[in-house]
């Protein structure tokens, strides 16, 4: 059940009406209802994998309970280990088994030994990387005594499976989301309207921007060997906007849907392509994952404290793990590695916390420098995305090599019967809207917001890609 | 809450109104536009027009037959209505539309090969026909039969354009509204392919091992031709030398008595772009061969 499908629209309208009318002011029953509809939502993909969510919920709930009463340090460590091993075990089995098997076989083959081990027939359960991280963060916080565990298994199960963010985040922290299941929810017009605006903007990003870019990206990446430098450059730019529109669009819809049910989720994207360096980009891109890795991996490893050797190690660990989290393919590992190389000079020069302010641009030397920094950061990020999108490492290098060596910058007519520059016109509009609304969570502000909302709805109808209900990219992670 | 629901209903009402308006606008533009596909071209043909030779088929007609060459050699008018991906059901609808336009066809050539085994229609022709689903009875009946989304396409405003955005979306609407001409001259209808099979691995094409008992669309084409006094000939266009025929064409011959098998008449693979498609030079050679073989 995709957010951009008619089935989901009907599903959500029914949920919304039942939630706010017959169940109004009945917090406990509302929680039961959320849990049930979340399981229905998930089961729509594959009901068999529901058991994994339920298991993960039970393990972390009971570990949390035990951690609360257990005083002995060793026993607490063991309890934490049970949760982490269980969740990472699930993730490793379903997501990484075949990667390790294939590489094991390839390693032996490289020295001339044939291995009989064959790949397993495993389906990746949707959202497994997200909900396992969400439940693990709960247990770790309880272990650290930063969070009091909930005694209600109902609230905890609803927190783990909350359907707006179940399959592709944002990865919520228990300290932020869990208490909201205890509060009485009253309908707030302003809050709900902001949610509706986020849904509309998210749909625009997904259906108009990401899916339009996807048609160009697929053609260009699938035929990169025959295309010129300009097409390849545009292909990389289109992918940068495809993945941004796709994932941030999903996050906006998830946050918007939650608001319609009276819940507040944390921001997941903050105009990342206007970042002035890579460190700022990672503070603005997939914020819930970046902060997860920061709090549960980077800082425990020592963070940016200690010797330069330790700092470098920590940066590489966090980016490699982040790359690997995205998928069981060397392309993601290399993407992570490349970002570590981008980040390292900033860390060593102590510039990684340089841009914490909002982006101010005027007609001045500083303004020009800001634009230059934004452009450079975008270019670096875009080049790294080539590894993220390519099917293999060889394809990624082949793509980049041809981009640099070909030197033909003429407009090409693509196999999709469109010129390679055509989607740029749409992107230009999108960039301008994002730029002028960079201090807000959505562009529907000011005097003319109703006119602009109408325009965006009109553009979704007219320019949206409805012929294929394409999955959200992050569902595969 | 009431205010919120009222606003949501207003938005929904606005969306429905926009859908009606857009549907009306798109349909109007597609109907009035300069033809940008072969369905539109057929619908724009002058009533009562006479065409000596009409060619129906898939890309294996569109890229193979050069009407201009036929006209040069025979001084008779020909039109290539081959459409990429077309099946016999699509040819059936083209023929019905031609008859409906009272076009007098002296001789009809239908290219049949493995498509005999398909009783489905092409989504390209289906989407080309969608703007006329409410205004043309032949198209309405055809869509009712072949389109699994007929109900939605017919009754939900703008659904047909949104769900076919790739072919009927804003881009096509815009180019149609400014009367931008297609690269193809539909009075001729030939679309050349460039490039050729080069060395390396030998191109191979496989025909099916089995053949279906009858093809309903082909039977309908046959009876339409009888009823309208149109002389019809069936033929199979050339394949490259790597064709594995699996005896399919001889089975086809038993189904179609006046069937001409041209599958192996082009022996140079350099005249093919791929095993199933001739390039421009190949089309020229084949068209000449065709004129001679069928004594046009």
XYZ file of C-alpha atoms in Angstrom:
773
model
C 0.000 0.000 0.000
C 1.914 2.991 -1.278
C 1.253 6.492 0.052
C 0.714 7.639 -3.542
C -1.948 5.046 -4.324
C -5.733 5.220 -4.365
C -5.885 2.207 -2.018
C -3.956 4.109 0.617
C -6.161 7.172 0.214
C -9.267 5.093 0.947
C -7.478 3.291 3.796
C -6.416 6.546 5.427
C -9.789 8.270 5.089
C -11.428 5.318 6.874
C -8.728 5.318 9.574
C -9.013 9.090 10.052
C -12.793 9.080 10.385
C -12.923 6.142 12.810
C -10.011 7.546 14.820
C -11.508 11.016 15.311
C -15.223 10.210 15.530
C -16.232 6.951 17.245
C -12.876 6.697 19.065
C -12.503 10.370 19.984
C -11.164 10.922 23.541
C -10.602 7.173 24.014
C -6.805 7.130 24.056
C -6.398 3.441 24.854
C -8.803 2.318 22.149
C -7.180 4.750 19.731
C -3.836 3.061 20.484
C -5.322 -0.397 19.894
C -6.794 0.904 16.648
C -3.439 2.368 15.541
C -1.741 -0.942 16.274
C -4.324 -2.907 14.309
C -4.329 -0.633 11.261
C -0.523 -0.522 11.324
C -0.428 -4.308 11.159
C -3.003 -4.277 8.340
C -0.910 -1.670 6.523
C 2.208 -3.822 6.836
C 0.417 -7.087 6.062
C -0.753 -5.548 2.780
C 2.798 -6.182 1.481
C 3.411 -9.548 3.020
C 1.563 -10.734 6.108
C 4.219 -13.370 6.837
C 6.770 -10.731 7.842
C 4.421 -9.317 10.437
C 5.822 -11.965 12.736
C 9.228 -10.256 12.581
C 7.814 -6.944 13.797
C 5.909 -8.704 16.550
C 9.030 -10.644 17.612
C 11.174 -7.524 17.563
C 8.543 -5.716 19.626
C 8.316 -8.527 22.205
C 12.083 -8.926 22.557
C 12.710 -5.224 23.083
C 9.719 -4.763 25.350
C 10.788 -7.548 27.703
C 14.468 -6.577 27.553
C 13.404 -3.021 28.448
C 11.381 -4.317 31.403
C 14.263 -6.442 32.670
C 16.773 -3.624 32.239
C 14.598 -1.453 34.438
C 14.783 -3.826 37.381
C 18.234 -5.301 36.798
C 20.996 -3.513 38.746
C 24.000 -5.694 38.006
C 26.137 -4.211 35.260
C 27.082 -7.514 33.610
C 23.524 -8.733 33.448
C 22.414 -5.422 31.992
C 25.100 -5.767 29.326
C 23.841 -9.245 28.502
C 20.292 -7.985 28.205
C 21.418 -5.226 25.876
C 23.376 -7.779 23.853
C 20.228 -9.919 23.465
C 18.327 -6.995 21.958
C 21.153 -5.827 19.709
C 22.035 -9.322 18.543
C 18.412 -10.199 17.896
C 17.725 -7.082 15.847
C 21.033 -7.081 13.999
C 20.636 -10.837 13.494
C 17.312 -10.285 11.752
C 18.834 -7.558 9.656
C 21.915 -9.617 8.767
C 19.938 -12.692 7.841
C 17.354 -10.980 5.668
C 19.480 -8.238 4.216
C 23.077 -9.372 4.121
C 23.140 -13.200 3.921
C 23.383 -13.321 0.153
C 25.932 -10.527 0.062
C 28.258 -12.457 2.378
C 27.648 -15.755 0.557
C 28.303 -14.240 -2.876
C 31.481 -12.534 -1.702
C 32.643 -15.689 0.058
C 32.217 -17.648 -3.177
C 33.884 -14.891 -5.216
C 36.852 -14.747 -2.801
C 37.495 -18.483 -3.142
C 37.019 -18.321 -6.895
C 39.602 -15.562 -7.149
C 42.230 -18.027 -5.890
C 40.926 -20.775 -8.144
C 38.834 -22.743 -5.646
C 35.215 -23.484 -6.544
C 32.775 -23.229 -3.656
C 29.471 -25.100 -3.562
C 27.739 -22.545 -1.383
C 24.778 -21.034 -3.239
C 22.733 -17.912 -2.630
C 19.640 -18.222 -0.432
C 16.184 -17.452 -1.677
C 15.439 -14.648 0.766
C 12.926 -11.827 0.375
C 13.866 -8.593 2.109
C 11.037 -7.603 4.451
C 9.955 -4.021 3.807
C 11.098 -1.532 6.449
C 13.260 -3.989 8.406
C 16.208 -1.560 8.552
C 13.950 1.110 9.994
C 11.971 -0.646 12.686
C 14.934 -2.675 13.964
C 16.882 0.559 14.464
C 13.894 2.173 16.152
C 13.435 -0.642 18.672
C 17.183 -0.919 19.282
C 17.370 2.775 20.132
C 14.689 2.199 22.788
C 16.651 -0.594 24.454
C 19.937 1.324 24.290
C 18.305 4.413 25.828
C 16.820 2.282 28.616
C 20.200 0.618 29.141
C 21.847 4.022 29.400
C 19.126 5.044 31.837
C 18.219 7.945 29.588
C 14.681 6.627 29.196
C 12.244 5.005 31.539
C 10.800 1.909 29.854
C 7.106 1.821 29.211
C 5.065 -0.695 31.170
C 2.416 -0.825 28.446
C 3.126 -3.369 25.735
C 0.291 -1.849 23.718
C 1.925 1.577 23.590
C 5.296 0.043 22.830
C 3.896 -2.119 20.009
C 2.071 0.906 18.571
C 5.307 2.915 18.789
C 7.287 0.224 16.891
C 4.669 -0.313 14.195
C 3.189 3.197 13.821
C 2.187 2.936 10.151
C 3.040 6.417 8.804
C 6.727 5.845 9.533
C 6.906 2.051 9.677
C 8.422 1.188 6.310
C 10.798 4.065 5.568
C 11.136 6.221 8.652
C 11.780 8.791 9.959
C 13.453 6.544 12.548
C 11.854 7.879 15.701
C 13.313 7.892 19.197
C 11.245 6.398 21.960
C 11.887 9.500 24.086
C 10.056 11.590 21.496
C 7.309 9.369 20.079
C 6.477 6.902 22.852
C 5.151 9.479 25.379
C 2.733 10.728 22.707
C 0.864 7.410 22.919
C 0.095 8.206 26.572
C -1.277 11.685 25.957
C -4.882 12.410 25.208
C -5.108 13.485 21.583
C -7.328 16.368 20.643
C -7.789 17.525 17.093
C -5.816 20.706 16.452
C -6.842 22.521 13.282
C -3.515 24.290 12.719
C -1.484 21.171 13.409
C -3.660 19.067 11.090
C -3.570 21.706 8.348
C 0.231 21.828 8.516
C 0.125 18.033 8.145
C -2.096 18.321 5.095
C 0.291 20.863 3.550
C 3.207 18.506 4.169
C 1.310 15.665 2.486
C 0.579 17.824 -0.579
C 4.193 18.989 -0.811
C 5.461 15.440 -0.265
C 3.228 14.133 -3.035
C 4.523 16.825 -5.373
C 8.112 15.865 -4.560
C 7.413 12.188 -5.132
C 4.934 12.074 -8.031
C 6.131 15.088 -9.987
C 9.824 15.565 -9.201
C 11.139 12.108 -8.261
C 9.086 10.034 -10.686
C 9.722 12.385 -13.617
C 13.448 12.340 -12.886
C 13.283 8.540 -12.589
C 12.268 8.124 -16.243
C 15.366 10.066 -17.319
C 17.638 8.455 -14.740
C 16.679 4.902 -15.722
C 17.277 5.572 -19.399
C 20.574 7.347 -18.833
C 22.047 4.908 -16.293
C 20.921 1.871 -18.321
C 22.553 3.211 -21.511
C 25.467 5.180 -20.098
C 27.934 3.510 -22.470
C 26.246 5.159 -25.466
C 25.551 8.608 -24.047
C 27.626 11.772 -24.035
C 29.099 13.744 -21.135
C 26.177 16.178 -20.877
C 23.619 13.364 -20.703
C 25.652 11.617 -18.017
C 26.019 14.814 -16.008
C 22.279 15.411 -16.272
C 21.643 11.769 -15.374
C 23.581 12.228 -12.136
C 21.777 15.513 -11.353
C 18.405 13.937 -12.087
C 19.209 11.087 -9.732
C 20.194 13.565 -7.014
C 16.715 15.085 -7.287
C 15.011 11.730 -7.749
C 16.349 10.358 -4.487
C 15.747 13.634 -2.675
C 12.189 14.000 -3.988
C 11.466 10.368 -3.343
C 12.783 10.073 0.183
C 12.075 13.542 1.526
C 8.662 13.330 -0.156
C 7.980 10.095 1.700
C 9.159 11.659 4.976
C 6.948 14.719 4.474
C 3.923 12.514 3.811
C 4.751 10.376 6.865
C 5.052 13.457 9.096
C 1.877 14.923 7.594
C -0.146 11.738 8.124
C 1.067 11.529 11.710
C -0.061 15.097 12.340
C -3.512 14.246 11.035
C -3.641 11.612 13.773
C -2.303 14.052 16.355
C 1.308 12.827 16.460
C 4.449 14.828 15.928
C 7.380 13.188 14.112
C 10.831 14.691 13.854
C 12.013 16.463 10.729
C 14.002 14.147 8.457
C 15.255 16.537 5.753
C 16.137 20.192 5.946
C 16.858 21.418 2.397
C 20.069 19.358 2.173
C 21.058 20.578 -1.301
C 21.573 24.096 0.055
C 24.311 22.845 2.393
C 27.577 24.737 2.332
C 29.798 21.765 3.075
C 29.496 18.005 3.466
C 29.223 18.150 7.243
C 26.240 20.467 6.927
C 24.766 18.168 4.256
C 24.822 15.269 6.705
C 23.112 17.411 9.320
C 20.317 18.098 6.816
C 19.977 14.747 4.970
C 18.117 11.767 6.497
C 18.484 13.444 9.865
C 16.895 10.596 11.823
C 19.492 8.094 10.554
C 22.461 10.479 10.827
C 21.603 11.311 14.430
C 21.023 7.606 15.172
C 24.512 6.752 14.000
C 25.901 9.800 15.792
C 24.310 8.903 19.138
C 24.663 5.125 19.094
C 27.877 4.597 17.130
C 29.979 7.693 16.538
C 29.906 9.178 20.032
C 30.392 5.789 21.802
C 33.451 5.289 19.583
C 34.863 8.590 20.813
C 33.369 10.917 18.195
C 35.601 13.784 17.226
C 37.544 13.551 20.461
C 40.919 11.903 20.890
C 43.866 11.585 18.550
C 43.666 12.224 14.822
C 44.012 8.489 14.173
C 40.958 7.788 16.320
C 39.009 10.612 14.718
C 39.793 9.262 11.248
C 38.848 5.738 12.305
C 35.546 6.927 13.713
C 34.651 8.852 10.574
C 35.380 5.868 8.347
C 33.474 3.491 10.609
C 30.355 5.627 10.694
C 30.276 6.317 6.943
C 31.054 2.723 5.971
C 28.380 1.395 8.306
C 25.945 4.003 7.002
C 26.723 2.937 3.432
C 26.279 -0.719 4.311
C 23.005 0.027 6.093
C 21.608 1.233 2.771
C 22.152 -2.024 0.985
C 24.121 -5.200 0.592
C 26.175 -4.052 -2.353
C 29.711 -2.729 -2.698
C 28.287 0.339 -4.440
C 26.768 1.500 -1.135
C 29.972 0.747 0.749
C 31.937 2.806 -1.762
C 29.364 5.598 -1.526
C 29.912 5.650 2.228
C 33.677 5.583 1.779
C 33.581 8.509 -0.634
C 31.542 10.543 1.841
C 34.081 9.729 4.548
C 36.811 11.146 2.309
C 34.697 14.263 1.715
C 34.103 14.682 5.448
C 37.622 14.003 6.697
C 39.319 17.318 5.755
C 36.524 19.241 7.487
C 37.017 17.226 10.650
C 40.780 17.566 10.662
C 40.564 21.307 9.992
C 37.890 21.655 12.670
C 35.402 22.994 10.132
C 32.765 20.306 10.500
C 30.659 22.482 12.819
C 31.207 25.620 10.754
C 27.741 26.092 9.257
C 25.212 25.780 12.042
C 23.435 29.016 11.172
C 20.670 29.563 8.629
C 21.654 30.341 5.056
C 21.807 34.085 4.479
C 22.605 35.309 0.999
C 22.939 38.885 -0.135
C 24.566 40.666 -3.050
C 27.991 40.603 -1.477
C 31.267 38.735 -1.600
C 29.985 36.506 1.195
C 26.889 35.767 -0.836
C 28.968 34.677 -3.817
C 31.130 32.483 -1.581
C 27.982 30.915 -0.110
C 26.613 30.115 -3.568
C 29.991 28.702 -4.591
C 30.062 26.483 -1.493
C 26.518 25.294 -2.099
C 27.363 24.500 -5.727
C 30.549 22.648 -4.831
C 28.836 20.612 -2.111
C 26.002 19.701 -4.476
C 28.502 18.601 -7.128
C 30.387 16.380 -4.661
C 27.164 14.845 -3.364
C 25.896 14.279 -6.906
C 29.088 12.492 -7.955
C 28.819 10.235 -4.913
C 25.186 9.450 -5.828
C 26.482 7.796 -9.015
C 27.801 4.971 -6.834
C 24.510 4.822 -4.980
C 22.499 4.458 -8.200
C 24.803 2.265 -10.312
C 24.123 -1.457 -10.414
C 27.760 -2.385 -9.858
C 31.018 -0.699 -8.907
C 32.261 -1.307 -12.466
C 29.223 0.529 -13.858
C 29.781 3.436 -11.472
C 33.412 3.871 -12.499
C 32.489 3.366 -16.165
C 29.841 6.074 -15.828
C 32.221 8.544 -14.194
C 35.017 7.756 -16.636
C 32.778 8.412 -19.633
C 31.486 11.578 -17.991
C 35.042 12.932 -17.767
C 36.525 11.502 -20.980
C 33.686 11.912 -23.497
C 33.690 15.749 -23.666
C 30.613 15.918 -25.905
C 28.148 18.406 -24.475
C 25.403 18.390 -27.092
C 21.734 17.795 -26.229
C 20.789 14.197 -26.929
C 17.425 12.671 -27.759
C 16.885 9.822 -25.335
C 15.193 6.461 -25.845
C 12.232 7.805 -23.849
C 11.534 10.186 -26.747
C 12.522 13.228 -24.735
C 15.542 15.503 -24.916
C 17.901 15.113 -22.020
C 17.493 18.740 -20.867
C 13.703 18.788 -20.629
C 13.364 17.759 -16.979
C 15.684 20.636 -16.029
C 12.843 23.107 -16.532
C 10.842 21.348 -13.864
C 13.840 21.125 -11.556
C 14.466 24.846 -11.903
C 10.947 25.563 -10.613
C 11.457 23.084 -7.764
C 14.824 24.562 -6.758
C 13.376 28.089 -6.708
C 10.431 27.004 -4.533
C 12.773 25.172 -2.158
C 15.146 28.132 -2.019
C 12.503 30.699 -1.173
C 10.986 28.418 1.457
C 14.283 27.237 2.904
C 13.474 28.456 6.413
C 10.127 26.638 6.514
C 9.115 22.981 6.516
C 6.931 23.465 3.424
C 6.455 26.271 0.907
C 2.842 27.062 1.789
C 3.364 30.203 3.835
C 2.506 33.880 3.532
C -0.414 35.739 2.024
C -0.789 33.676 -1.104
C -0.461 30.251 0.441
C -3.919 29.125 -0.690
C -3.139 30.112 -4.268
C 0.155 28.257 -4.095
C -1.432 25.138 -2.576
C -3.952 25.171 -5.444
C -1.146 25.555 -7.976
C 0.805 22.628 -6.525
C -2.302 20.392 -6.493
C -2.922 21.404 -10.111
C 0.685 20.572 -11.022
C 0.421 17.182 -9.304
C -2.615 16.380 -11.472
C -1.121 17.706 -14.694
C 2.552 16.776 -14.366
C 2.398 13.785 -12.026
C 3.559 10.378 -13.159
C 0.559 8.128 -12.601
C 1.205 5.483 -15.241
C 3.458 3.521 -12.929
C 3.045 3.530 -9.184
C 6.752 3.350 -8.552
C 7.912 2.229 -5.145
C 9.731 4.584 -2.857
C 13.481 4.003 -3.225
C 14.035 3.615 0.505
C 11.573 0.713 0.713
C 14.372 -1.511 -0.566
C 16.565 -0.606 2.403
C -12.609 19.397 13.098
C -15.653 20.561 11.150
C -13.638 23.369 9.617
C -10.902 20.952 8.601
C -13.335 18.499 7.017
C -15.103 21.369 5.251
C -11.770 22.515 3.792
C -10.888 18.965 2.738
C -14.250 18.656 0.988
C -13.674 21.988 -0.736
C -10.269 20.808 -1.949
C -11.835 17.560 -3.191
C -14.553 19.489 -4.991
C -11.905 21.747 -6.536
C -9.919 18.722 -7.676
C -12.995 17.117 -9.264
C -13.825 20.360 -11.087
C -10.258 20.631 -12.348
C -10.383 17.007 -13.522
C -13.527 17.701 -15.556
C -12.043 20.857 -17.049
C -8.730 19.204 -17.896
C -10.470 16.220 -19.447
C -12.549 18.552 -21.601
C -9.491 20.611 -22.621
C -7.243 17.659 -23.406
C -9.948 15.916 -25.443
C -10.694 19.088 -27.374
C -7.018 19.649 -28.165
C -6.353 16.039 -29.210
C -9.411 16.057 -31.467
C -8.490 19.311 -33.162
C -4.732 18.804 -33.282
C -2.598 18.088 -36.294
C -2.209 14.264 -36.304
C 0.721 13.096 -34.193
C 0.046 9.348 -34.409
C -1.487 6.917 -36.868
C -4.845 6.647 -35.097
C -5.234 10.416 -35.290
C -4.154 10.312 -38.917
C -6.814 7.744 -39.826
C -9.468 9.800 -38.057
C -8.376 12.894 -39.970
C -8.507 11.230 -43.408
C -10.924 12.811 -45.824
C -14.133 10.790 -46.105
C -14.391 8.832 -49.315
C -10.672 9.005 -50.069
C -9.286 6.202 -52.235
C -6.011 4.504 -51.333
C -4.584 1.840 -53.596
C -2.420 -0.016 -51.117
C -2.813 -0.019 -47.356
C -0.256 -1.787 -45.155
C -1.193 -2.883 -41.654
C 1.061 -4.417 -39.061
C 3.571 -3.810 -36.300
C 7.007 -2.192 -36.452
C 7.777 -4.940 -38.967
C 5.619 -2.922 -41.353
C 6.352 0.562 -40.027
C 10.107 0.122 -40.549
C 9.894 -2.118 -43.656
C 7.549 -0.658 -46.263
C 8.336 2.576 -48.137
C 5.095 3.926 -49.669
C 7.022 6.710 -51.452
C 9.021 4.080 -53.339
C 5.837 2.182 -54.230
C 4.317 5.391 -55.549
C 7.434 6.183 -57.584
C 7.501 2.743 -59.173
C 3.785 1.998 -59.567
C 2.304 5.515 -59.574
C -0.268 4.257 -57.114
C -1.038 5.670 -53.696
C 0.120 3.649 -50.720
C 0.080 4.188 -46.969
C 2.025 2.457 -44.225
C -0.144 2.141 -41.102
C 2.277 -0.146 -39.289
C 2.560 0.789 -35.608
C 5.184 -0.284 -33.141
C 3.914 -3.130 -30.974
C 0.633 -3.483 -32.870
C -1.155 -6.819 -32.786
C -3.887 -8.160 -35.051
C -6.556 -6.685 -32.809
C -5.067 -3.231 -33.413
C -5.053 -3.821 -37.160
C -8.675 -4.821 -36.841
C -9.560 -1.469 -35.249
C -7.515 0.463 -37.848
C -9.389 -1.301 -40.631
C -12.750 -0.617 -38.978
C -11.869 3.072 -38.624
C -10.796 3.258 -42.275
C -14.056 1.663 -43.370
C -15.966 4.006 -41.065
C -14.236 6.965 -42.763
C -15.463 5.461 -46.058
C -11.891 5.163 -47.287
C -11.821 3.037 -50.409
C -9.017 0.495 -50.097
C -8.141 -1.294 -53.289
C -5.723 -3.716 -51.750
C -4.852 -4.428 -48.135
C -1.607 -6.034 -46.961
C -1.422 -7.418 -43.457
C 1.891 -8.505 -42.002
C 1.480 -11.643 -39.885
C 4.195 -13.542 -38.067
C 4.432 -14.605 -34.423
C 1.784 -11.964 -33.681
C -0.741 -14.537 -34.914
C -0.326 -16.132 -31.500
C -1.366 -12.946 -29.676
C -4.998 -12.179 -29.092
C -4.237 -9.081 -27.052
C -3.873 -5.497 -28.232
C -0.984 -3.037 -28.039
C -0.914 -0.442 -25.273
C 0.451 2.081 -27.786
C -2.613 1.842 -30.028
C -4.856 1.666 -26.970
C -3.487 4.923 -25.595
C -3.668 6.574 -29.050
C -7.377 5.727 -29.145
C -8.217 6.928 -25.614
C -9.068 10.576 -26.455
C -11.844 9.305 -28.756
C -13.316 6.760 -26.354
C -16.441 8.877 -25.775
C -16.880 10.299 -29.245
C -16.221 7.369 -31.564
C -18.418 4.302 -31.273
C -15.940 1.985 -33.014
C -13.218 3.010 -30.575
C -15.579 2.733 -27.623
C -16.536 -0.837 -28.603
C -12.892 -1.735 -29.210
C -11.788 -0.341 -25.842
C -14.642 -2.079 -24.093
C -13.272 -5.328 -25.440
C -9.536 -4.831 -24.969
C -9.081 -2.365 -22.127
C -9.197 -3.761 -18.600
C -9.473 -0.162 -17.344
C -12.351 0.705 -19.654
C -14.711 1.683 -16.856
C -12.201 4.056 -15.238
C -11.065 5.482 -18.569
C -14.619 6.085 -19.714
C -16.248 7.407 -16.574
C -13.577 9.020 -14.386
C -12.671 12.445 -15.750
C -9.017 12.820 -16.782
C -8.178 9.270 -15.673
C -7.361 8.238 -19.251
C -4.815 11.071 -19.592
C -3.293 10.748 -16.127
C -2.871 6.986 -16.299
C -1.281 7.312 -19.758
C 0.852 10.328 -18.881
C 3.778 8.988 -20.851
C 1.854 9.135 -24.156
C -1.052 11.484 -23.485
C 0.275 13.593 -20.636
C 1.105 17.270 -20.458
C 4.021 17.073 -22.860
C 1.954 15.522 -25.631
C -0.963 17.829 -24.819
C 1.300 20.856 -25.096
C 2.919 19.772 -28.371
C -0.514 18.964 -29.787
C -1.939 22.297 -28.691
C 0.784 24.214 -30.561
C 0.229 21.918 -33.567
C 3.799 20.715 -33.513
C 4.183 18.244 -36.321
C 5.479 14.761 -35.702
C 8.767 13.708 -37.275
C 6.804 11.073 -39.153
C 4.932 11.973 -42.337
C 1.729 10.012 -41.742
C 0.649 10.321 -45.373
C 3.552 7.962 -45.963
C 3.923 6.335 -42.552
C 7.364 4.791 -43.053
C 9.791 5.128 -40.133
C 13.387 4.260 -41.067
C 15.746 2.508 -38.669
C 19.430 3.369 -38.700
C 22.472 1.221 -38.025
C 22.991 -2.414 -38.820
C 23.920 -5.747 -37.346
C 27.665 -5.649 -37.095
C 30.157 -8.459 -36.475
C 30.533 -10.053 -33.093
C 27.861 -12.365 -31.836
C 25.450 -13.594 -34.484
C 21.933 -12.169 -34.182
C 19.357 -14.850 -33.597
C 15.561 -14.710 -33.753
C 13.215 -17.451 -32.617
C 9.705 -18.109 -33.829
C 7.292 -19.968 -31.555
C 7.164 -23.765 -31.660
C 3.384 -23.865 -31.507
C 0.613 -21.926 -33.169
C -2.851 -21.172 -31.863
C -5.885 -22.683 -33.583
C -7.451 -19.460 -34.826
C -6.944 -15.765 -34.283
C -10.307 -14.080 -33.778
C -9.097 -10.652 -34.921
C -7.695 -12.067 -38.123
C -10.980 -13.796 -38.877
C -12.725 -10.471 -38.325
C -10.294 -8.687 -40.651
C -10.989 -11.339 -43.255
C -14.755 -10.994 -43.028
C -14.547 -7.167 -42.993
C -12.561 -7.311 -46.222
C -15.094 -9.671 -47.828
C -17.987 -7.466 -46.727
C -16.342 -4.314 -48.052
C -14.905 -5.782 -51.207
C -11.271 -5.286 -50.196
C -8.649 -7.610 -51.623
C -6.497 -8.710 -48.696
C -3.070 -10.387 -48.713
C -1.153 -11.705 -45.718
C 2.611 -11.889 -45.652
C 5.539 -12.346 -43.342
C 8.297 -9.730 -43.520
C 12.005 -10.683 -43.568
C 14.092 -11.878 -40.653
C 17.883 -12.069 -40.489
C 19.814 -15.220 -41.400
C 19.906 -16.271 -37.755
C 16.179 -17.002 -37.674
C 15.164 -20.237 -36.006
C 11.763 -20.713 -37.611
C 10.677 -23.833 -35.670
C 8.458 -24.650 -38.649
C 6.148 -21.874 -37.506
C 5.720 -20.186 -40.878
C 4.666 -23.376 -42.649
C 2.055 -23.839 -39.915
C 0.942 -20.273 -40.503
C 0.675 -20.939 -44.221
C -1.912 -23.639 -43.562
C -4.010 -21.104 -41.639
C -3.783 -18.364 -44.265
C -4.243 -19.685 -47.810
C -2.930 -16.617 -49.663
C 0.001 -16.119 -47.307
C 3.357 -14.987 -48.748
C 6.474 -15.892 -46.824
C 9.208 -13.283 -47.282
C 11.017 -14.266 -44.104
C 14.246 -15.225 -45.858
C 14.260 -12.979 -48.935
C 16.929 -10.629 -47.549
C 20.131 -12.598 -47.222
C 22.475 -9.801 -46.169
C 22.450 -9.289 -42.402
C 23.994 -5.854 -42.931
C 20.537 -4.735 -44.133
C 19.069 -5.437 -40.702
C 19.197 -3.257 -37.629
C 18.422 -6.302 -35.539
C 17.188 -9.763 -36.405
C 13.541 -8.736 -36.643
C 13.948 -5.268 -38.166
C 15.398 -4.013 -41.428
C 17.327 -0.764 -41.546
C 16.584 1.977 -44.070
C 18.630 0.349 -46.874
C 17.027 -3.003 -46.099
C 13.550 -1.466 -46.269
C 14.356 -0.096 -49.723
C 15.519 -3.513 -50.955
C 12.521 -5.267 -49.444
C 9.967 -2.776 -50.780
C 11.366 -3.267 -54.308
C 11.198 -7.025 -53.839
C 7.634 -6.728 -52.554
C 6.491 -4.659 -55.551
C 7.901 -7.243 -57.919
C 6.717 -10.337 -56.041
C 3.145 -9.114 -55.696
C 3.080 -7.447 -59.068
C 1.921 -4.075 -57.751
